[in-house]
Tab-separated table of C-alpha atoms and ligand atoms in Angstrom:
chain	number	residue	atom	x	y	z
A	1	MET	CA	0.000	0.000	0.000
A	2	LYS	CA	1.363	3.435	-0.921
A	3	THR	CA	0.990	5.200	2.392
A	4	ILE	CA	1.752	8.717	3.402
A	5	ASP	CA	4.615	7.538	5.636
A	6	SER	CA	6.609	6.515	2.558
A	7	ILE	CA	6.867	10.128	1.347
A	8	ASP	CA	8.957	13.010	2.701
A	9	PHE	CA	6.854	16.120	2.104
A	10	SER	CA	9.602	18.600	2.910
A	11	GLY	CA	9.285	21.605	0.553
A	12	LYS	CA	6.370	19.917	-1.279
A	13	ARG	CA	2.816	21.087	-1.857
A	14	ALA	CA	0.359	18.253	-1.188
A	15	LEU	CA	-3.119	18.207	-2.690
A	16	ILE	CA	-5.297	16.183	-0.305
A	17	ARG	CA	-8.763	14.920	-1.224
A	18	VAL	CA	-10.524	14.971	2.130
A	19	ASP	CA	-14.130	14.182	2.998
A	20	PHE	CA	-15.350	17.369	4.666
A	21	ASN	CA	-18.967	16.651	3.762
A	22	VAL	CA	-20.123	17.570	7.273
A	23	PRO	CA	-23.657	18.511	8.366
A	24	LEU	CA	-24.340	22.259	8.856
A	25	ASN	CA	-27.309	23.876	10.618
A	26	ASP	CA	-29.277	26.941	9.405
A	27	GLN	CA	-26.574	29.264	10.716
A	28	PHE	CA	-23.918	27.294	8.787
A	29	GLN	CA	-22.507	25.881	12.012
A	30	ILE	CA	-21.000	22.409	11.904
A	31	THR	CA	-23.147	19.964	13.885
A	32	ASP	CA	-20.802	16.970	13.636
A	33	ASP	CA	-17.098	17.524	12.926
A	34	ASN	CA	-15.937	13.903	13.046
A	35	ARG	CA	-14.901	13.855	9.404
A	36	MET	CA	-12.800	16.981	9.833
A	37	ARG	CA	-11.137	15.693	12.988
A	38	ALA	CA	-10.357	12.388	11.302
A	39	ALA	CA	-8.298	14.180	8.627
A	40	VAL	CA	-6.061	16.042	11.080
A	41	PRO	CA	-3.311	13.371	11.430
A	42	THR	CA	-2.760	13.286	7.653
A	43	ILE	CA	-2.540	17.070	7.452
A	44	GLU	CA	-0.235	17.266	10.496
A	45	LYS	CA	2.159	14.669	9.077
A	46	ILE	CA	2.672	16.715	5.907
A	47	LEU	CA	3.078	19.982	7.788
A	48	SER	CA	5.525	18.501	10.269
A	49	ASP	CA	7.627	17.162	7.379
A	50	GLY	CA	7.924	20.776	6.212
A	51	GLY	CA	5.363	20.600	3.434
A	52	SER	CA	2.296	22.697	2.681
A	53	VAL	CA	-1.261	21.463	2.248
A	54	ILE	CA	-4.058	22.151	-0.225
A	55	LEU	CA	-7.379	20.654	0.858
A	56	MET	CA	-10.184	19.817	-1.558
A	57	SER	CA	-13.598	18.342	-0.772
A	58	HIS	CA	-17.236	18.322	-1.719
A	59	LEU	CA	-20.007	19.508	0.604
A	60	GLY	CA	-23.640	18.571	0.036
A	61	ARG	CA	-25.198	18.251	-3.382
A	62	PRO	CA	-25.143	21.617	-5.141
A	63	LYS	CA	-27.251	21.533	-8.316
A	64	GLU	CA	-26.151	24.359	-10.614
A	65	GLY	CA	-22.848	25.991	-9.675
A	66	PRO	CA	-22.051	27.851	-6.445
A	67	GLU	CA	-24.585	27.966	-3.598
A	68	GLU	CA	-23.959	29.834	-0.351
A	69	LYS	CA	-25.157	26.991	1.870
A	70	PHE	CA	-22.673	24.576	0.329
A	71	SER	CA	-19.634	26.849	0.535
A	72	LEU	CA	-16.602	25.363	2.257
A	73	LYS	CA	-15.803	28.806	3.645
A	74	HIS	CA	-18.179	27.910	6.519
A	75	LEU	CA	-15.649	25.291	7.609
A	76	ASN	CA	-12.604	27.502	7.605
A	77	GLY	CA	-12.817	28.914	11.143
A	78	HIS	CA	-13.314	25.513	12.717
A	79	LEU	CA	-10.550	23.991	10.643
A	80	SER	CA	-8.157	26.715	11.820
A	81	LYS	CA	-8.977	25.762	15.414
A	82	LEU	CA	-8.487	22.047	14.783
A	83	LEU	CA	-5.105	22.669	13.140
A	84	ASN	CA	-4.084	25.432	15.489
A	85	ARG	CA	-3.097	27.744	12.652
A	86	ASP	CA	-4.702	30.092	10.128
A	87	VAL	CA	-6.155	28.365	7.107
A	88	LEU	CA	-6.253	30.259	3.810
A	89	PHE	CA	-9.372	29.981	1.656
A	90	ALA	CA	-9.644	30.135	-2.146
A	91	GLY	CA	-13.137	31.085	-3.359
A	92	ASP	CA	-12.829	28.717	-6.330
A	93	CYS	CA	-11.183	25.296	-6.526
A	94	ILE	CA	-9.546	26.040	-9.913
A	95	GLY	CA	-8.644	29.249	-11.805
A	96	ASP	CA	-6.306	32.178	-11.163
A	97	GLU	CA	-7.076	32.706	-7.476
A	98	ALA	CA	-6.503	29.068	-6.517
A	99	ARG	CA	-3.367	28.884	-8.693
A	100	GLU	CA	-1.835	32.038	-7.224
A	101	MET	CA	-2.630	31.102	-3.637
A	102	ALA	CA	-1.292	27.574	-4.108
A	103	GLY	CA	1.834	28.923	-5.800
A	104	LYS	CA	2.624	31.193	-2.870
A	105	LEU	CA	2.179	28.577	-0.142
A	106	GLU	CA	5.076	28.397	2.315
A	107	PRO	CA	5.968	25.249	4.287
A	108	GLY	CA	3.518	24.889	7.189
A	109	GLN	CA	0.671	26.709	5.417
A	110	VAL	CA	-2.762	25.274	4.660
A	111	LEU	CA	-5.114	26.294	1.852
A	112	LEU	CA	-8.741	25.168	1.667
A	113	LEU	CA	-10.359	25.188	-1.783
A	114	GLU	CA	-14.019	25.955	-2.493
A	115	ASN	CA	-16.486	23.086	-3.033
A	116	LEU	CA	-15.437	20.807	-5.894
A	117	ARG	CA	-19.034	20.063	-6.800
A	118	PHE	CA	-19.665	23.663	-7.815
A	119	TYR	CA	-18.327	22.226	-11.089
A	120	LYS	CA	-20.277	19.463	-12.821
A	121	GLU	CA	-16.928	18.290	-14.156
A	122	GLU	CA	-16.100	16.902	-10.706
A	123	THR	CA	-18.724	14.143	-10.613
A	124	LYS	CA	-18.353	13.553	-14.373
A	125	GLY	CA	-14.691	12.711	-13.819
A	126	ASP	CA	-13.649	15.332	-16.362
A	127	GLU	CA	-9.977	15.030	-17.246
A	128	ALA	CA	-9.335	18.712	-18.082
A	129	PHE	CA	-10.823	19.739	-14.731
A	130	ALA	CA	-8.719	17.117	-12.913
A	131	LYS	CA	-5.608	18.461	-14.671
A	132	LYS	CA	-6.328	21.971	-13.374
A	133	LEU	CA	-6.562	20.604	-9.837
A	134	ALA	CA	-3.363	18.633	-10.332
A	135	GLU	CA	-1.458	21.738	-11.431
A	136	LEU	CA	-1.841	23.175	-7.940
A	137	ALA	CA	0.492	20.682	-6.246
A	138	ASP	CA	3.488	18.312	-6.311
A	139	VAL	CA	1.951	15.306	-4.548
A	140	TYR	CA	-1.587	13.868	-4.473
A	141	VAL	CA	-2.980	12.296	-1.302
A	142	ASN	CA	-6.359	10.573	-1.219
A	143	ASP	CA	-7.843	10.494	2.275
A	144	ALA	CA	-11.541	10.357	1.390
A	145	PHE	CA	-12.604	6.740	1.786
A	146	GLY	CA	-16.303	7.687	1.680
A	147	THR	CA	-16.024	8.689	-1.988
A	148	ALA	CA	-13.450	6.090	-3.091
A	149	HIS	CA	-16.145	4.130	-4.954
A	150	ARG	CA	-16.747	7.077	-7.281
A	151	ALA	CA	-14.572	7.770	-10.325
A	152	HIS	CA	-14.783	11.515	-9.805
A	153	ALA	CA	-12.164	14.018	-10.957
A	154	SER	CA	-10.737	14.640	-7.470
A	155	THR	CA	-10.990	11.062	-6.189
A	156	THR	CA	-9.672	9.119	-9.169
A	157	ILE	CA	-8.870	10.972	-12.401
A	158	VAL	CA	-6.503	13.481	-10.785
A	159	ALA	CA	-4.191	10.641	-9.696
A	160	LYS	CA	-3.007	10.048	-13.255
A	161	PHE	CA	-1.205	13.411	-13.206
A	162	PHE	CA	0.940	12.232	-10.293
A	163	PRO	CA	2.356	8.928	-11.564
A	164	GLU	CA	5.283	8.997	-9.146
A	165	ALA	CA	3.846	11.106	-6.340
A	166	LYS	CA	0.554	9.812	-4.977
A	167	CYS	CA	-0.440	7.965	-1.839
A	168	PHE	CA	-3.219	7.148	0.631
A	169	GLY	CA	-3.670	9.319	3.727
A	170	TYR	CA	-4.082	7.759	7.160
A	171	ILE	CA	-7.882	7.469	7.004
A	172	MET	CA	-7.716	5.570	3.726
A	173	SER	CA	-4.921	3.252	4.792
A	174	ASN	CA	-6.581	2.507	8.158
A	175	GLU	CA	-9.879	1.795	6.439
A	176	LEU	CA	-8.326	-0.544	3.892
A	177	ALA	CA	-6.218	-2.375	6.480
A	178	SER	CA	-9.226	-2.795	8.792
A	179	ILE	CA	-11.567	-4.009	6.086
A	180	ASP	CA	-8.911	-6.414	4.830
A	181	LYS	CA	-8.927	-7.962	8.307
A	182	VAL	CA	-12.525	-9.090	7.808
A	183	LEU	CA	-11.980	-10.047	4.164
A	184	SER	CA	-8.950	-12.296	4.269
A	185	ASP	CA	-6.934	-14.301	6.802
A	186	THR	CA	-9.766	-13.878	9.264
A	187	LYS	CA	-9.543	-15.395	12.736
A	188	LYS	CA	-12.352	-17.845	13.418
A	189	PRO	CA	-15.128	-17.986	14.414
A	190	TYR	CA	-16.107	-15.134	12.085
A	191	VAL	CA	-19.563	-13.777	12.892
A	192	ALA	CA	-21.264	-11.377	10.491
A	193	ILE	CA	-24.294	-9.458	11.712
A	194	ILE	CA	-26.462	-7.957	9.010
A	195	GLY	CA	-29.511	-5.861	9.769
A	196	GLY	CA	-31.233	-2.736	8.547
A	197	ALA	CA	-34.284	-2.194	6.464
A	198	LYS	CA	-33.938	-4.068	3.220
A	199	VAL	CA	-32.636	-7.395	1.967
A	200	SER	CA	-32.385	-5.909	-1.520
A	201	SER	CA	-29.619	-3.473	-0.521
A	202	LYS	CA	-27.599	-6.165	1.291
A	203	ILE	CA	-27.773	-9.078	-1.140
A	204	ASP	CA	-24.296	-8.647	-2.585
A	205	ILE	CA	-22.621	-8.332	0.782
A	206	ILE	CA	-24.503	-11.354	2.148
A	207	GLU	CA	-23.486	-13.436	-0.854
A	208	ASN	CA	-19.886	-12.371	-0.390
A	209	LEU	CA	-20.069	-13.257	3.311
A	210	LEU	CA	-21.295	-16.758	2.493
A	211	ASP	CA	-17.721	-17.424	1.333
A	212	LYS	CA	-16.152	-16.069	4.492
A	213	ALA	CA	-18.250	-16.059	7.644
A	214	ASP	CA	-18.894	-19.025	9.952
A	215	GLU	CA	-22.085	-17.614	11.418
A	216	LEU	CA	-24.491	-15.118	9.913
A	217	ILE	CA	-26.926	-13.225	12.140
A	218	ILE	CA	-29.864	-11.569	10.406
A	219	GLY	CA	-31.897	-8.836	12.114
A	220	GLY	CA	-33.697	-5.571	11.413
A	221	GLY	CA	-36.592	-5.123	9.019
A	222	MET	CA	-35.035	-7.561	6.572
A	223	MET	CA	-35.447	-10.506	8.946
A	224	PHE	CA	-39.161	-10.597	8.099
A	225	THR	CA	-38.511	-11.370	4.448
A	226	PHE	CA	-36.550	-14.423	5.628
A	227	ILE	CA	-39.260	-15.397	8.125
A	228	LYS	CA	-42.041	-15.077	5.552
A	229	ALA	CA	-39.930	-17.048	3.076
A	230	GLN	CA	-40.015	-19.922	5.579
A	231	GLY	CA	-43.787	-19.732	5.869
A	232	GLY	CA	-43.980	-17.453	8.944
A	233	LYS	CA	-46.833	-15.034	9.648
A	234	ILE	CA	-45.361	-11.554	9.889
A	235	GLY	CA	-48.456	-9.307	10.163
A	236	ASN	CA	-47.706	-5.819	8.903
A	237	SER	CA	-43.949	-6.084	9.324
A	238	MET	CA	-41.642	-4.769	6.643
A	239	CYS	CA	-41.217	-7.296	3.831
A	240	GLU	CA	-39.896	-7.395	0.280
A	241	ASP	CA	-42.057	-9.951	-1.459
A	242	ASP	CA	-39.856	-9.842	-4.556
A	243	TYR	CA	-37.004	-11.191	-2.458
A	244	LEU	CA	-38.652	-14.217	-0.841
A	245	GLU	CA	-36.974	-16.552	-3.317
A	246	THR	CA	-33.629	-14.812	-2.812
A	247	ALA	CA	-33.984	-15.273	0.942
A	248	ARG	CA	-34.639	-18.995	0.431
A	249	GLN	CA	-31.601	-19.280	-1.825
A	250	ILE	CA	-29.401	-17.552	0.751
A	251	MET	CA	-30.599	-19.937	3.447
A	252	SER	CA	-29.966	-23.030	1.364
A	253	ALA	CA	-26.558	-21.763	0.182
A	254	ALA	CA	-25.580	-21.147	3.803
A	255	LYS	CA	-26.703	-24.646	4.774
A	256	ALA	CA	-24.803	-26.225	1.891
A	257	ARG	CA	-21.622	-24.459	2.946
A	258	GLY	CA	-21.976	-25.277	6.638
A	259	ILE	CA	-22.592	-21.679	7.671
A	260	ARG	CA	-24.944	-21.246	10.590
A	261	ILE	CA	-27.559	-18.642	9.792
A	262	HIS	CA	-29.436	-17.157	12.760
A	263	ILE	CA	-32.850	-15.621	12.204
A	264	PRO	CA	-34.673	-14.195	15.245
A	265	ALA	CA	-37.286	-16.482	16.797
A	266	ASP	CA	-38.929	-13.674	18.753
A	267	ALA	CA	-39.624	-9.980	18.206
A	268	ILE	CA	-40.952	-6.853	19.871
A	269	ILE	CA	-44.125	-6.028	18.019
A	270	ALA	CA	-46.098	-2.783	17.929
A	271	ASP	CA	-49.566	-1.698	16.783
A	272	SER	CA	-48.103	1.249	14.860
A	273	PHE	CA	-44.737	2.541	13.610
A	274	SER	CA	-44.314	4.943	16.516
A	275	ASN	CA	-42.566	5.325	19.841
A	276	ASP	CA	-46.030	5.780	21.405
A	277	ALA	CA	-47.319	2.502	20.026
A	278	ASN	CA	-48.581	-0.334	22.211
A	279	THR	CA	-45.952	-3.052	22.234
A	280	ARG	CA	-45.526	-6.648	23.277
A	281	GLU	CA	-43.315	-9.656	22.830
A	282	SER	CA	-44.231	-12.184	20.192
A	283	SER	CA	-42.786	-15.109	18.354
A	284	ALA	CA	-41.340	-13.649	15.166
A	285	ASP	CA	-43.231	-16.045	12.887
A	286	ASN	CA	-46.671	-15.607	14.384
A	287	ILE	CA	-47.367	-11.880	14.403
A	288	PRO	CA	-51.048	-10.851	14.460
A	289	ASN	CA	-52.450	-8.939	11.485
A	290	GLU	CA	-52.146	-5.160	11.941
A	291	TRP	CA	-49.101	-5.569	14.223
A	292	LEU	CA	-45.532	-5.145	13.070
A	293	GLY	CA	-42.130	-6.274	14.340
A	294	LEU	CA	-39.811	-3.391	15.181
A	295	ASP	CA	-37.057	-5.064	17.210
A	296	ILE	CA	-35.674	-8.493	17.984
A	297	GLY	CA	-36.961	-10.180	21.167
A	298	LYS	CA	-35.294	-11.210	24.449
A	299	ASN	CA	-34.484	-14.800	23.480
A	300	SER	CA	-32.868	-13.667	20.245
A	301	ILE	CA	-30.833	-11.061	22.112
A	302	LYS	CA	-29.529	-13.771	24.450
A	303	LYS	CA	-28.814	-16.255	21.669
A	304	PHE	CA	-27.103	-13.716	19.382
A	305	GLY	CA	-25.115	-12.352	22.329
A	306	ASP	CA	-23.695	-15.824	23.028
A	307	VAL	CA	-22.696	-16.299	19.386
A	308	ILE	CA	-21.070	-12.862	19.225
A	309	GLU	CA	-19.178	-13.188	22.500
A	310	ASN	CA	-17.566	-16.364	21.201
A	311	ALA	CA	-16.394	-14.708	17.954
A	312	LYS	CA	-12.830	-13.792	16.985
A	313	THR	CA	-13.791	-11.694	13.951
A	314	ILE	CA	-16.971	-9.613	13.788
A	315	LEU	CA	-18.526	-7.542	11.040
A	316	TRP	CA	-21.643	-5.540	11.889
A	317	ASN	CA	-23.688	-3.770	9.251
A	318	GLY	CA	-27.228	-2.591	9.967
A	319	PRO	CA	-29.314	-2.226	13.146
A	320	MET	CA	-31.433	-5.021	14.678
A	321	GLY	CA	-34.506	-2.814	15.008
A	322	VAL	CA	-35.802	0.741	14.783
A	323	PHE	CA	-33.103	1.928	17.200
A	324	GLU	CA	-33.946	5.594	16.540
A	325	MET	CA	-37.029	5.067	18.766
A	326	SER	CA	-36.240	4.282	22.413
A	327	LYS	CA	-38.896	1.544	22.607
A	328	PHE	CA	-37.151	-0.430	19.880
A	329	GLU	CA	-33.462	0.180	20.576
A	330	GLU	CA	-32.838	-2.686	22.999
A	331	GLY	CA	-31.893	-5.291	20.384
A	332	THR	CA	-29.401	-3.027	18.647
A	333	ARG	CA	-27.940	-1.826	21.959
A	334	SER	CA	-27.488	-5.401	23.232
A	335	ILE	CA	-25.759	-6.476	20.036
A	336	ALA	CA	-23.435	-3.463	20.309
A	337	GLU	CA	-22.649	-4.406	23.926
A	338	ALA	CA	-21.933	-8.010	22.976
A	339	ILE	CA	-19.539	-6.775	20.285
A	340	VAL	CA	-17.764	-4.602	22.848
A	341	LYS	CA	-17.398	-7.625	25.168
A	342	ALA	CA	-16.017	-9.801	22.374
A	343	THR	CA	-13.576	-7.040	21.416
A	344	ARG	CA	-12.340	-6.876	25.018
A	345	ASN	CA	-11.745	-10.623	24.785
A	346	GLY	CA	-9.530	-10.198	21.740
A	347	ALA	CA	-11.902	-10.257	18.770
A	348	PHE	CA	-11.414	-7.877	15.845
A	349	SER	CA	-14.669	-5.965	15.298
A	350	LEU	CA	-15.508	-3.784	12.330
A	351	ILE	CA	-18.630	-1.631	12.377
A	352	GLY	CA	-19.599	-0.307	8.985
A	353	GLY	CA	-22.491	1.166	7.097
A	354	GLY	CA	-24.268	4.403	7.998
A	355	ASP	CA	-26.901	3.213	10.425
A	356	SER	CA	-24.827	0.836	12.527
A	357	VAL	CA	-22.291	3.654	12.859
A	358	ALA	CA	-25.084	6.019	13.966
A	359	ALA	CA	-26.248	3.343	16.432
A	360	ILE	CA	-22.839	2.683	18.012
A	361	ASN	CA	-22.351	6.449	18.359
A	362	GLN	CA	-25.819	6.819	19.910
A	363	PHE	CA	-24.847	4.261	22.567
A	364	GLY	CA	-21.446	5.907	23.125
A	365	LEU	CA	-19.590	2.643	22.404
A	366	GLN	CA	-17.656	3.736	19.314
A	367	ASP	CA	-14.302	3.743	21.145
A	368	GLN	CA	-14.760	0.225	22.457
A	369	VAL	CA	-14.800	-1.640	19.160
A	370	SER	CA	-11.815	-2.263	16.877
A	371	TYR	CA	-12.790	-0.033	13.970
A	372	VAL	CA	-15.725	2.110	12.885
A	373	SER	CA	-15.677	2.610	9.129
A	374	THR	CA	-16.415	6.049	7.688
A	375	GLY	CA	-17.477	4.770	4.282
A	376	GLY	CA	-21.059	3.625	3.710
A	377	GLY	CA	-21.330	2.868	-0.003
A	378	ALA	CA	-17.567	2.546	-0.410
A	379	LEU	CA	-17.363	-0.015	2.399
A	380	LEU	CA	-20.195	-2.106	0.963
A	381	GLU	CA	-18.696	-2.106	-2.529
A	382	TYR	CA	-15.258	-3.028	-1.215
A	383	MET	CA	-16.753	-5.827	0.870
A	384	GLU	CA	-18.695	-7.074	-2.138
A	385	GLY	CA	-15.332	-7.611	-3.811
A	386	LYS	CA	-15.539	-4.655	-6.200
A	387	ILE	CA	-12.424	-2.693	-7.042
A	388	LEU	CA	-12.836	0.899	-5.857
A	389	PRO	CA	-11.687	3.371	-8.533
A	390	GLY	CA	-10.169	5.703	-5.900
A	391	VAL	CA	-8.076	2.863	-4.496
A	392	LYS	CA	-7.032	1.526	-7.890
A	393	ALA	CA	-5.955	5.010	-9.025
A	394	ILE	CA	-3.418	5.204	-6.188
A	395	GLU	CA	-2.216	1.622	-6.465
A	396	GLU	CA	-1.601	1.478	-10.216
A	397	SER	CA	1.517	3.097	-11.589
B	401	LIG	P1	-30.240	0.248	6.364
B	401	LIG	O1	-29.923	1.627	5.915
B	401	LIG	O2	-30.752	-0.654	5.291
B	401	LIG	O3	-29.135	-0.377	7.181
B	401	LIG	O4	-31.514	0.392	7.331
B	401	LIG	C1	-31.479	1.085	8.525
B	401	LIG	C2	-32.878	1.426	8.960
B	401	LIG	O5	-33.621	0.237	9.149
B	401	LIG	C3	-32.939	2.156	10.272
B	401	LIG	O6	-33.401	3.458	10.052
B	401	LIG	C4	-33.932	1.352	11.103
B	401	LIG	O7	-34.882	2.154	11.790
B	401	LIG	C5	-34.626	0.519	10.080
B	401	LIG	N1	-35.161	-0.712	10.672
B	401	LIG	C6	-34.532	-1.608	11.441
B	401	LIG	N2	-35.358	-2.573	11.839
B	401	LIG	C7	-36.567	-2.306	11.300
B	401	LIG	C8	-37.837	-2.941	11.357
B	401	LIG	N3	-38.019	-4.070	12.058
B	401	LIG	N4	-38.853	-2.386	10.672
B	401	LIG	C9	-38.661	-1.241	9.977
B	401	LIG	N5	-37.484	-0.598	9.880
B	401	LIG	C10	-36.448	-1.122	10.532
């Protein structure tokens, strides 16, 4: 892996693709700065080598050119605090201003460029646009794992203008090393926990896991497609009828390969999709009409906990229930706690995918697992065995 530690940045200008796509409130204040904080070690390494840094990112989804609410200038003050130094800002990511400011950078200085997606050329992967970005610097560093599955100008195309001077930043290399730990040479037993709303969005990852995991735990809304596929009565619970056959195929493939697949036997059911609903425990395959399952039940929590605590490698993607509502968070919380316990006992645990990350943060357990991935779509595609264009662009010469 071409990591940042293999380059001496002394006297060099580094162009870093960061993921500063952070949420802002109505006053343009940052409400969650995790992505910015995560990039600090990469920036610091270059500055302490005696290099200078040019940061480029997207923010939000601007439609037609510049939009005030998506300007990266709103991030500048906070970034200066995080880096403990003034950060310069160029009001355009290419053009005269950016070129002049980049050209004048002294060692130790940091320049933040305006939102890349103010140009359609960014998401189109336009080569001329990528070349203009490349002209700003001597070295290219990709530290935006969350967009590594996109062949955009700043994530992929730009790399070709730095054939001898490109590398991954620390976020990227940590992500890749951590995901590789659940993809190859895994310590056994390997338990994969897949939840969330839909089977349809997790098919590829489940199929990939059938080659790797020893035990597969299924929870969340998608469990009801599996339960119905086996003839269960699921009331009004979430179900994808088009995927009943797929669910059956997954179960028989798992059986044929000797993988134990765990589907909840009990559930917390509710008479409406609401935190004020009436609730009760029920067997998961005998839910009355008009009621719907919104969390896994006590027996499943106990059984899944035992399986997880015995694991040596754990992948968790997707919540066990509607954890955003306090009445239905118990299953997801218990699974998170079991993962923490297993990690304390020496297991490697990777939490990935937007909603399981939100869940582990909600429970305050994010520091007690081995790795929390920052990349939703990128993580899934990498796990499915796809080659990420942003990764390939750095690795190929
Ligand atoms: P995903 O993005 O596919 O991982 O799905 C995450 C979403 O699934 C979360 O917002 C959960 O509230 C939702 N979810 C989990 N369990 C259920 C369930 N039993 N019924 C409906 N939605 C669920």
